Amino acid sequence: MKAQELRQLFFEFFESKGHHIVPSAPMVVKNDPTLMFTNAGMNQFKDIFLGNQQPVNKRVANSQKCLRVSGKHNDLEEVGHDTYHHTMFEMLGNWSFGDYFKKEAIEWGWELLVRRLGIPEDRLYATIFKGNKEDSVPRDDEAFAYWEKCFSKPEGRIIEGSKKDNFWEMGETGPCGPCSEIHVDIRDEEEREKIPGKDLVNKGHPHVIEIWNLVFIQYNRRSDGVLEQLPSKHVDTGMGFERLCMVIQGKKSNYDTDIFQSVIKEISSITGKPYGKNEKWDIALRVIADHLRAVAFSIADGQLPSNNKAGYVIRRILRRAVRYGYNNLDVEEPFMHKLVSVLAHTMGNQYPELQSDNVQISKIIFEEETAFLKTLGKGLKMIGIVITDLRKERKNIMPGKVAFEMYDTFGFPVDLTQLILKENNMHLDYQGFEDEMKSQKKRSREDASVETADWTVLNDLEGTEFTGYEKTEDTVIITKYRTVKVKGKESYHLVFNKTPFYAESGGQIGDTGKIISGTEKIEIYDTIKENNLIIHLAKRLPSEPSLDFMAVVDPEKRLLTANNHTATHMIHFALRSVLGKHVEQKGSLVTPDRLRFDFSHFSKLSKKELSKVEDLVNIMVRENHFCKTTSGVSLDKAQSMGAMALFGEKYGKTVRVVEFGKSVELCGGTHVNATGSIGFVKIVSEGAIAAGVRRIEAVTASKAEVYINERLNTIDEIASLLKSTGNLTESVEKLISENSLLKKSIEKFQAQSATIMLKELEGKAVIINNIRFISGKLETDSGDVLKNIASLIRNSSDNTILVIGSKNGEKANLLVMVSDKLVKERNISAVTIIKEIAGEINGGGGGQPFLATAGGKNPAGLERALSKAASLLQKILP
Ligand code: ATP
Ligand code: MG
């Protein structure tokens, strides 16, 4: 059965059991400070488990794009070396939100695998939780009993597991419960006879592996560690799609399924290294096939490789693949970008974003690969220098610190460093490297350590109504609060029953302001969203949190931000009008001071295009379009109104549409009532941030005026400096051309004076040990004249040493020239001479054997320097 059909069969099976099939959430997580990437199917339902949101359907199923490369789940180092862990994989899941529980979850799991898909019973094992005294959780007898009914011969098939494998927790606190995993034994008969499969469950055997985990969420862990029963119980299951394919397609490795084969074939044909011939090649082929998916899916979700946070994780994954290609497959040219179209072809049916974005994904990957290959090249050079130095010192161990610096600053991989050292009969002080690594990790852990206390609930009201579209002030009550400690500093999270404060999202930063009760004022320094909760950040708690408060948003900042948000919409609209419909939003930042808008487009905007965009926006400002918002419409309806949905964005059941004239956007942000109040929009910069992605920055209203006025003032200053009353450009052009004429005549003059001075100097030449020695102090303040003289002599004589000096105000210059022949045949060096004499002018110098110069701060020492040179030559010339 093809992967595609298997996925479909899973959906249909659970549909037949009353489940609603939902799409995968984006793999890159945008509105959750605790998580960078979706790492399990349940992530998108976190709010339901936490009780912040009511489920729309009580039974759902889907296939979720997951990435396990950071935080709690990190499989990166396994990937490629084993055959069943991926960075990015699809997790099939079925959920019950307070509906069915263990019985159905187990029975249906069995029905699907055994009856529908025909996996032989005697290849399956189920694990259950054996219980834990510390948490007072008993053995999961219930799950055991249901499994007993499934197997026709249950003996030895149901295995008890510990907290590590069979108790699932969302985090240190929150929803949790026992889980029951299904494992499959796909070994050959011969091997199965030697060791029973049950002895290999959860032992890391590549052919006895977990495929499905059924989690029964029935507890909540409080921050004091105690478990309490949840009022309603949930089921959360996750099955690795690639592993299921392997089992159903009768393969021994995920990479042998049709999910990976076409990409692997393509890599082989590019590199000339077939799969299955050589373990070193195979590892690299697997790594590349896997990482390509992780990187391509992230880019499609709007996460470009970059040098921080999620973007850095993606960059590292891509680099790991390039490095395996470089080390194991000898590819020194960018190649991964060529694989994107094959991937899009294989997976584009289920994930159309891959198909529609495939050209851009490929360009971005190309750029990253090219840059990293350069880094590799630079790193190789650096290692070369280190190795030479070590050899000179007769050492053969490279200090860990050096390797760490190369790794940390240039991303140069340590295993490559080791490999190169080995080829040079040297090795790395690996312990030293690890120590550096550890202390860096410790530093960043300390920086990132956050302790979050439990909520103190004052009022049972759920959720927060946002009233900030209509007002900036509202009377509120605090429904719950908690203390948060970051790097030892305490702050408070406050949740209200309703709030006029906008929480950071959709690129718009959070509101600031204060809450007031009686004479007490508490500053709110930021507003954030955690899942669906609006959280207000304060440095201190009110003395009586249960009072009523007046919540007041800083109105000026709010207005400036609204100006910039509305301007962002208009710029988006204008860009699509001027450049074409390929322009899509790739990122945005809206603050009170300025706006930043990233969008897809392949070339630099010409001056003309930029001013067209700006003109169009300012026309829209003057046309004074009123803000029209429509809330609670379906995504389909919004799209038919002309709004564009972005990939990688998670939209709720209904959306809000914001219109200003012809600009129509899906947006939850705050805006001006009418565009006229923005006054004026000025684009201040345009540039590239990645292949095919450009960034515009702009300012509005008073900030735009300040920007323009500063520029005008500069122009006024220039005009007054130039005493220009007419056309300023002409005045500047005139100045430039006068300047270049003057330069030319100076050069001519210098050349003439060099010839004159040279004549004079040659007249005073003396012969020391058969060599013509010319020296003298010159009246010139230009170092160029000295160099001119030197080059005249160097070209005309092969038997001269020239030592000259000049005074330039408080400074002195010295120059030594030695004819090439003397350098070669008599081993005389200008550098040696300049080093001897530069001290006299309080300076230092250097250069090459035939020409060296020095600058110093003591012109009075020039004469002494020259006579020192003469006596030195008397001494050293053989
Ligand atoms: P394992 O012990 O094999 O790493 P896990 O305990 O981490 O698995 P879960 O977190 O329970 O797995 O995830 C549910 C299912 O997702 C697993 O049963 C497995 O089939 C699949 N899965 C987990 N991690 C990966 C991965 N890195 N690549 C592919 N599939 C995975
Ligand atoms: Mg795991």
PDB file of C-alpha atoms in Angstrom, residues 771 790 793-794 797-803 815-824 826-833 848-852 873:
ATOM      1  CA  ILE A 771      76.604  49.680  -2.872  1.00  0.00           C
ATOM      2  CA  ALA A 790      61.500  54.879  -4.092  1.00  0.00           C
ATOM      3  CA  ILE A 793      65.007  54.310  -8.032  1.00  0.00           C
ATOM      4  CA  ARG A 794      63.820  50.703  -7.781  1.00  0.00           C
ATOM      5  CA  SER A 797      68.957  50.829 -10.305  1.00  0.00           C
ATOM      6  CA  ASP A 798      69.731  47.335  -9.069  1.00  0.00           C
ATOM      7  CA  ASN A 799      72.431  48.371  -6.625  1.00  0.00           C
ATOM      8  CA  THR A 800      70.938  51.029  -4.380  1.00  0.00           C
ATOM      9  CA  ILE A 801      69.790  51.338  -0.806  1.00  0.00           C
ATOM     10  CA  LEU A 802      67.595  54.370  -0.190  1.00  0.00           C
ATOM     11  CA  VAL A 803      66.811  55.727   3.256  1.00  0.00           C
ATOM     12  CA  LEU A 815      61.147  54.928   4.081  1.00  0.00           C
ATOM     13  CA  VAL A 816      63.773  52.318   3.247  1.00  0.00           C
ATOM     14  CA  MET A 817      64.144  50.806  -0.200  1.00  0.00           C
ATOM     15  CA  VAL A 818      66.570  48.040  -1.181  1.00  0.00           C
ATOM     16  CA  SER A 819      67.084  47.078  -4.842  1.00  0.00           C
ATOM     17  CA  ASP A 820      65.636  43.659  -5.618  1.00  0.00           C
ATOM     18  CA  LYS A 821      68.983  42.240  -6.613  1.00  0.00           C
ATOM     19  CA  LEU A 822      70.504  43.194  -3.263  1.00  0.00           C
ATOM     20  CA  VAL A 823      67.594  41.563  -1.463  1.00  0.00           C
ATOM     21  CA  LYS A 824      68.096  38.374  -3.367  1.00  0.00           C
ATOM     22  CA  ARG A 826      73.142  39.875  -0.589  1.00  0.00           C
ATOM     23  CA  ASN A 827      70.253  39.092   1.707  1.00  0.00           C
ATOM     24  CA  ILE A 828      69.670  42.693   2.778  1.00  0.00           C
ATOM     25  CA  SER A 829      66.203  43.519   4.052  1.00  0.00           C
ATOM     26  CA  ALA A 830      64.493  46.910   4.245  1.00  0.00           C
ATOM     27  CA  VAL A 831      62.469  45.599   7.173  1.00  0.00           C
ATOM     28  CA  THR A 832      65.584  44.979   9.286  1.00  0.00           C
ATOM     29  CA  ILE A 833      66.841  48.482   8.579  1.00  0.00           C
ATOM     30  CA  GLN A 848      58.627  43.871   2.686  1.00  0.00           C
ATOM     31  CA  PRO A 849      62.335  43.173   2.138  1.00  0.00           C
ATOM     32  CA  PHE A 850      62.528  45.636  -0.779  1.00  0.00           C
ATOM     33  CA  LEU A 851      60.343  48.384   0.719  1.00  0.00           C
ATOM     34  CA  ALA A 852      59.556  49.284   4.313  1.00  0.00           C
ATOM     35  CA  LEU A 873      75.072  49.642   6.696  1.00  0.00           C
TER      36      LEU A 873
END
